[in-house]
PDB file of C-alpha atoms in Angstrom:
ATOM      1  CA  MET A   2     -40.650 -18.357  -2.593  1.00  0.00           C
ATOM      2  CA  SER A   3     -37.270 -16.842  -1.726  1.00  0.00           C
ATOM      3  CA  ARG A   4     -34.189 -18.943  -1.278  1.00  0.00           C
ATOM      4  CA  ARG A   5     -31.937 -18.105   1.601  1.00  0.00           C
ATOM      5  CA  ARG A   6     -28.371 -19.199   1.838  1.00  0.00           C
ATOM      6  CA  THR A   7     -27.401 -20.801   5.050  1.00  0.00           C
ATOM      7  CA  GLY A   8     -23.930 -21.126   6.408  1.00  0.00           C
ATOM      8  CA  VAL A   9     -20.785 -19.278   5.514  1.00  0.00           C
ATOM      9  CA  VAL A  10     -20.230 -18.773   1.794  1.00  0.00           C
ATOM     10  CA  GLY A  11     -17.174 -16.548   1.960  1.00  0.00           C
ATOM     11  CA  VAL A  12     -14.317 -15.506   4.201  1.00  0.00           C
ATOM     12  CA  LEU A  13     -12.737 -12.041   4.264  1.00  0.00           C
ATOM     13  CA  PHE A  14      -9.153 -11.496   5.324  1.00  0.00           C
ATOM     14  CA  ASP A  15      -7.294  -8.387   6.380  1.00  0.00           C
ATOM     15  CA  CYS A  16      -3.889  -8.070   4.779  1.00  0.00           C
ATOM     16  CA  TYR A  17      -1.585  -6.834   7.522  1.00  0.00           C
ATOM     17  CA  GLY A  18      -1.449  -8.764  10.753  1.00  0.00           C
ATOM     18  CA  THR A  19      -3.530 -11.576   9.268  1.00  0.00           C
ATOM     19  CA  LEU A  20      -1.797 -12.580   6.030  1.00  0.00           C
ATOM     20  CA  ILE A  21       1.370 -10.474   6.122  1.00  0.00           C
ATOM     21  CA  ASP A  22       3.751  -9.748   8.979  1.00  0.00           C
ATOM     22  CA  ILE A  23       5.391  -6.405   8.247  1.00  0.00           C
ATOM     23  CA  LEU A  24       7.327  -3.752  10.097  1.00  0.00           C
ATOM     24  CA  THR A  25       8.061  -0.431   8.409  1.00  0.00           C
ATOM     25  CA  ASP A  26       9.612   2.860   9.459  1.00  0.00           C
ATOM     26  CA  GLU A  27       8.444   5.553   7.071  1.00  0.00           C
ATOM     27  CA  ARG A  28       9.705   8.422   9.237  1.00  0.00           C
ATOM     28  CA  ASP A  29      13.288   7.167   9.595  1.00  0.00           C
ATOM     29  CA  ILE A  30      15.619   9.575   7.800  1.00  0.00           C
ATOM     30  CA  ARG A  31      17.478   6.561   6.378  1.00  0.00           C
ATOM     31  CA  THR A  32      14.328   5.681   4.431  1.00  0.00           C
ATOM     32  CA  HIS A  33      14.340   9.137   2.866  1.00  0.00           C
ATOM     33  CA  GLN A  34      18.110   9.129   2.300  1.00  0.00           C
ATOM     34  CA  TYR A  35      17.813   5.970   0.234  1.00  0.00           C
ATOM     35  CA  LEU A  36      14.807   7.310  -1.659  1.00  0.00           C
ATOM     36  CA  SER A  37      16.467  10.677  -2.307  1.00  0.00           C
ATOM     37  CA  ARG A  38      19.527   8.962  -3.821  1.00  0.00           C
ATOM     38  CA  TRP A  39      17.318   6.660  -5.909  1.00  0.00           C
ATOM     39  CA  LEU A  40      15.275   9.631  -7.158  1.00  0.00           C
ATOM     40  CA  LEU A  41      18.400  11.406  -8.381  1.00  0.00           C
ATOM     41  CA  TYR A  42      18.882   8.584 -10.886  1.00  0.00           C
ATOM     42  CA  GLN A  43      15.269   9.080 -11.989  1.00  0.00           C
ATOM     43  CA  GLY A  44      15.747  12.791 -12.682  1.00  0.00           C
ATOM     44  CA  VAL A  45      14.558  14.207  -9.358  1.00  0.00           C
ATOM     45  CA  ASP A  46      16.850  16.219  -7.076  1.00  0.00           C
ATOM     46  CA  ILE A  47      15.514  16.571  -3.538  1.00  0.00           C
ATOM     47  CA  THR A  48      17.213  16.330  -0.149  1.00  0.00           C
ATOM     48  CA  PRO A  49      16.130  13.574   2.240  1.00  0.00           C
ATOM     49  CA  GLU A  50      14.929  16.165   4.744  1.00  0.00           C
ATOM     50  CA  SER A  51      12.851  18.037   2.180  1.00  0.00           C
ATOM     51  CA  LEU A  52      11.464  14.783   0.802  1.00  0.00           C
ATOM     52  CA  ARG A  53      10.339  13.639   4.242  1.00  0.00           C
ATOM     53  CA  GLU A  54       8.865  17.024   5.139  1.00  0.00           C
ATOM     54  CA  ARG A  55       6.995  17.445   1.851  1.00  0.00           C
ATOM     55  CA  TYR A  56       5.703  13.879   1.789  1.00  0.00           C
ATOM     56  CA  PHE A  57       4.162  13.944   5.255  1.00  0.00           C
ATOM     57  CA  LYS A  58       2.825  17.484   4.870  1.00  0.00           C
ATOM     58  CA  ARG A  59       1.153  16.678   1.544  1.00  0.00           C
ATOM     59  CA  ALA A  60      -0.153  13.345   2.756  1.00  0.00           C
ATOM     60  CA  GLN A  61      -1.834  15.072   5.704  1.00  0.00           C
ATOM     61  CA  GLU A  62      -3.251  17.804   3.464  1.00  0.00           C
ATOM     62  CA  ALA A  63      -4.624  15.224   1.026  1.00  0.00           C
ATOM     63  CA  ALA A  64      -6.222  13.259   3.868  1.00  0.00           C
ATOM     64  CA  ASP A  65      -7.771  16.429   5.313  1.00  0.00           C
ATOM     65  CA  GLN A  66      -9.282  17.339   1.934  1.00  0.00           C
ATOM     66  CA  THR A  67     -11.223  14.089   1.580  1.00  0.00           C
ATOM     67  CA  GLY A  68     -13.831  14.981   4.176  1.00  0.00           C
ATOM     68  CA  GLU A  69     -13.850  11.336   5.303  1.00  0.00           C
ATOM     69  CA  CYS A  70     -13.856  10.263   8.954  1.00  0.00           C
ATOM     70  CA  TYR A  71     -11.226   7.635   8.116  1.00  0.00           C
ATOM     71  CA  PRO A  72      -9.459   9.178   5.114  1.00  0.00           C
ATOM     72  CA  GLU A  73      -7.112   7.347   2.781  1.00  0.00           C
ATOM     73  CA  ILE A  74      -4.859   8.814   0.138  1.00  0.00           C
ATOM     74  CA  ARG A  75      -2.992   7.413  -2.841  1.00  0.00           C
ATOM     75  CA  VAL A  76       0.694   7.774  -2.036  1.00  0.00           C
ATOM     76  CA  GLU A  77       1.687   7.484  -5.695  1.00  0.00           C
ATOM     77  CA  GLU A  78      -0.166  10.754  -6.375  1.00  0.00           C
ATOM     78  CA  ILE A  79       1.715  12.508  -3.569  1.00  0.00           C
ATOM     79  CA  PHE A  80       5.037  11.264  -4.932  1.00  0.00           C
ATOM     80  CA  ALA A  81       4.081  12.193  -8.512  1.00  0.00           C
ATOM     81  CA  ASP A  82       3.548  15.810  -7.441  1.00  0.00           C
ATOM     82  CA  ILE A  83       6.807  15.938  -5.479  1.00  0.00           C
ATOM     83  CA  CYS A  84       8.735  14.427  -8.392  1.00  0.00           C
ATOM     84  CA  ALA A  85       7.220  16.859 -10.902  1.00  0.00           C
ATOM     85  CA  GLU A  86       8.222  19.836  -8.744  1.00  0.00           C
ATOM     86  CA  SER A  87      11.784  18.632  -8.172  1.00  0.00           C
ATOM     87  CA  SER A  88      12.639  17.183 -11.573  1.00  0.00           C
ATOM     88  CA  ILE A  89      15.923  18.138 -13.198  1.00  0.00           C
ATOM     89  CA  TRP A  90      15.029  16.668 -16.586  1.00  0.00           C
ATOM     90  CA  GLU A  91      11.816  15.632 -18.293  1.00  0.00           C
ATOM     91  CA  ILE A  92      10.044  12.846 -16.407  1.00  0.00           C
ATOM     92  CA  ASP A  93       6.720  11.037 -16.542  1.00  0.00           C
ATOM     93  CA  PRO A  94       5.384  12.036 -13.105  1.00  0.00           C
ATOM     94  CA  ASP A  95       2.569   9.478 -13.012  1.00  0.00           C
ATOM     95  CA  ARG A  96       4.844   6.547 -13.825  1.00  0.00           C
ATOM     96  CA  LEU A  97       7.547   7.837 -11.495  1.00  0.00           C
ATOM     97  CA  GLY A  98       4.976   8.384  -8.729  1.00  0.00           C
ATOM     98  CA  VAL A  99       4.132   4.664  -8.828  1.00  0.00           C
ATOM     99  CA  GLU A 100       7.779   3.610  -8.907  1.00  0.00           C
ATOM    100  CA  THR A 101       8.680   6.039  -6.116  1.00  0.00           C
ATOM    101  CA  ALA A 102       5.868   4.747  -3.909  1.00  0.00           C
ATOM    102  CA  ARG A 103       7.224   1.220  -4.335  1.00  0.00           C
ATOM    103  CA  ALA A 104      10.832   2.309  -3.734  1.00  0.00           C
ATOM    104  CA  PHE A 105       9.664   4.186  -0.624  1.00  0.00           C
ATOM    105  CA  ARG A 106       7.996   1.065   0.679  1.00  0.00           C
ATOM    106  CA  ALA A 107      11.078  -1.052  -0.040  1.00  0.00           C
ATOM    107  CA  ALA A 108      13.294   1.481   1.757  1.00  0.00           C
ATOM    108  CA  SER A 109      10.996   1.584   4.790  1.00  0.00           C
ATOM    109  CA  ILE A 110      10.594  -2.180   5.317  1.00  0.00           C
ATOM    110  CA  ARG A 111      12.365  -3.592   8.338  1.00  0.00           C
ATOM    111  CA  ARG A 112      10.557  -6.981   8.321  1.00  0.00           C
ATOM    112  CA  LEU A 113       8.335  -8.684   5.737  1.00  0.00           C
ATOM    113  CA  GLY A 114       6.937 -12.194   5.563  1.00  0.00           C
ATOM    114  CA  ALA A 115       3.810 -14.305   5.373  1.00  0.00           C
ATOM    115  CA  ILE A 116       2.158 -15.215   8.646  1.00  0.00           C
ATOM    116  CA  ASP A 117       2.655 -18.979   8.856  1.00  0.00           C
ATOM    117  CA  LYS A 118      -0.885 -19.842   9.905  1.00  0.00           C
ATOM    118  CA  SER A 119      -2.378 -17.779   7.070  1.00  0.00           C
ATOM    119  CA  ARG A 120      -1.416 -20.329   4.428  1.00  0.00           C
ATOM    120  CA  GLY A 121      -3.162 -23.058   6.407  1.00  0.00           C
ATOM    121  CA  LEU A 122      -6.307 -20.944   6.676  1.00  0.00           C
ATOM    122  CA  LEU A 123      -6.256 -20.268   2.936  1.00  0.00           C
ATOM    123  CA  ASP A 124      -5.959 -23.984   2.242  1.00  0.00           C
ATOM    124  CA  LEU A 125      -8.702 -24.792   4.744  1.00  0.00           C
ATOM    125  CA  PHE A 126     -11.236 -22.223   3.553  1.00  0.00           C
ATOM    126  CA  GLY A 127     -10.192 -21.908  -0.078  1.00  0.00           C
ATOM    127  CA  ALA A 128     -11.433 -25.341  -1.054  1.00  0.00           C
ATOM    128  CA  THR A 129     -15.040 -24.622  -0.071  1.00  0.00           C
ATOM    129  CA  LYS A 130     -15.467 -20.852   0.388  1.00  0.00           C
ATOM    130  CA  LYS A 131     -15.057 -17.699  -1.650  1.00  0.00           C
ATOM    131  CA  LEU A 132     -12.110 -15.701  -0.334  1.00  0.00           C
ATOM    132  CA  GLY A 133     -11.496 -11.962  -0.346  1.00  0.00           C
ATOM    133  CA  VAL A 134      -9.203  -9.324   1.095  1.00  0.00           C
ATOM    134  CA  VAL A 135     -10.521  -6.043   2.485  1.00  0.00           C
ATOM    135  CA  SER A 136      -7.668  -4.083   3.989  1.00  0.00           C
ATOM    136  CA  ASN A 137      -6.379  -0.658   4.865  1.00  0.00           C
ATOM    137  CA  GLY A 138      -3.434  -0.251   2.555  1.00  0.00           C
ATOM    138  CA  GLN A 139      -1.985   1.177  -0.604  1.00  0.00           C
ATOM    139  CA  ARG A 140      -2.664  -0.982  -3.636  1.00  0.00           C
ATOM    140  CA  VAL A 141       0.460   0.400  -5.327  1.00  0.00           C
ATOM    141  CA  PHE A 142       2.641  -1.706  -3.029  1.00  0.00           C
ATOM    142  CA  SER A 143       0.317  -3.878  -0.938  1.00  0.00           C
ATOM    143  CA  GLU A 144      -0.711  -5.914  -3.976  1.00  0.00           C
ATOM    144  CA  CYS A 145       2.981  -6.422  -4.804  1.00  0.00           C
ATOM    145  CA  GLU A 146       3.588  -7.723  -1.279  1.00  0.00           C
ATOM    146  CA  LEU A 147       0.708 -10.199  -1.527  1.00  0.00           C
ATOM    147  CA  ARG A 148       2.007 -11.399  -4.893  1.00  0.00           C
ATOM    148  CA  ALA A 149       5.648 -11.619  -3.753  1.00  0.00           C
ATOM    149  CA  LEU A 150       4.617 -13.736  -0.763  1.00  0.00           C
ATOM    150  CA  ASP A 151       2.425 -15.950  -2.995  1.00  0.00           C
ATOM    151  CA  LEU A 152      -0.729 -14.882  -1.163  1.00  0.00           C
ATOM    152  CA  TYR A 153      -2.646 -13.103  -3.936  1.00  0.00           C
ATOM    153  CA  ASP A 154      -4.012 -15.833  -6.190  1.00  0.00           C
ATOM    154  CA  PRO A 155      -6.389 -17.602  -3.755  1.00  0.00           C
ATOM    155  CA  PHE A 156      -8.580 -14.497  -3.529  1.00  0.00           C
ATOM    156  CA  GLU A 157     -11.594 -13.797  -5.690  1.00  0.00           C
ATOM    157  CA  PHE A 158     -11.271 -10.083  -4.931  1.00  0.00           C
ATOM    158  CA  VAL A 159      -8.795  -7.786  -3.196  1.00  0.00           C
ATOM    159  CA  ILE A 160      -9.892  -4.330  -2.060  1.00  0.00           C
ATOM    160  CA  PHE A 161      -7.545  -1.782  -0.511  1.00  0.00           C
ATOM    161  CA  SER A 162      -8.549   1.460   1.169  1.00  0.00           C
ATOM    162  CA  SER A 163      -6.534   3.413  -1.411  1.00  0.00           C
ATOM    163  CA  ASP A 164      -8.990   2.133  -4.055  1.00  0.00           C
ATOM    164  CA  LEU A 165     -11.862   3.842  -2.258  1.00  0.00           C
ATOM    165  CA  GLY A 166     -10.393   6.925  -0.576  1.00  0.00           C
ATOM    166  CA  TYR A 167     -11.266   5.863   2.953  1.00  0.00           C
ATOM    167  CA  LYS A 168     -10.159   3.311   5.537  1.00  0.00           C
ATOM    168  CA  LYS A 169     -11.942   0.789   7.704  1.00  0.00           C
ATOM    169  CA  PRO A 170     -12.151   2.005  11.299  1.00  0.00           C
ATOM    170  CA  ASP A 171      -9.571   0.499  13.635  1.00  0.00           C
TER     171      ASP A 171
END
């Protein structure tokens, strides 16, 4: 005899627009000016214009190469390559790729906060249900945002599209 579960045993949340309210501007030259200056102190010399152009070109190329209908890339890999090509002293490109991705995110944020009602939902469902996050996003900084806003710990699992190489359809 098989046993079937009845009722809801778990609740999945999206990260952005459900848990986190965020506004970013990744194309704003000011974002790239800040990042370019920061990179100089990390041993990478690149103009803001070149940084912006290379980043978006490589990101598109990487997405096109996946063969996925809803492709996702890992931005830290894009930044690691750019940093390696533009370094003026010896660097660890993998480590710097991660740090650059996070600095890029910080430079691009115009608004960041927890959605007020999300905490209430976590309290409501967390006591009796398994909770998870399945979201389009870059783990390299999205996990940091969940942690910084004290939204990470209630979840049994957190999956970002960058973990898998493809996104959920809109």
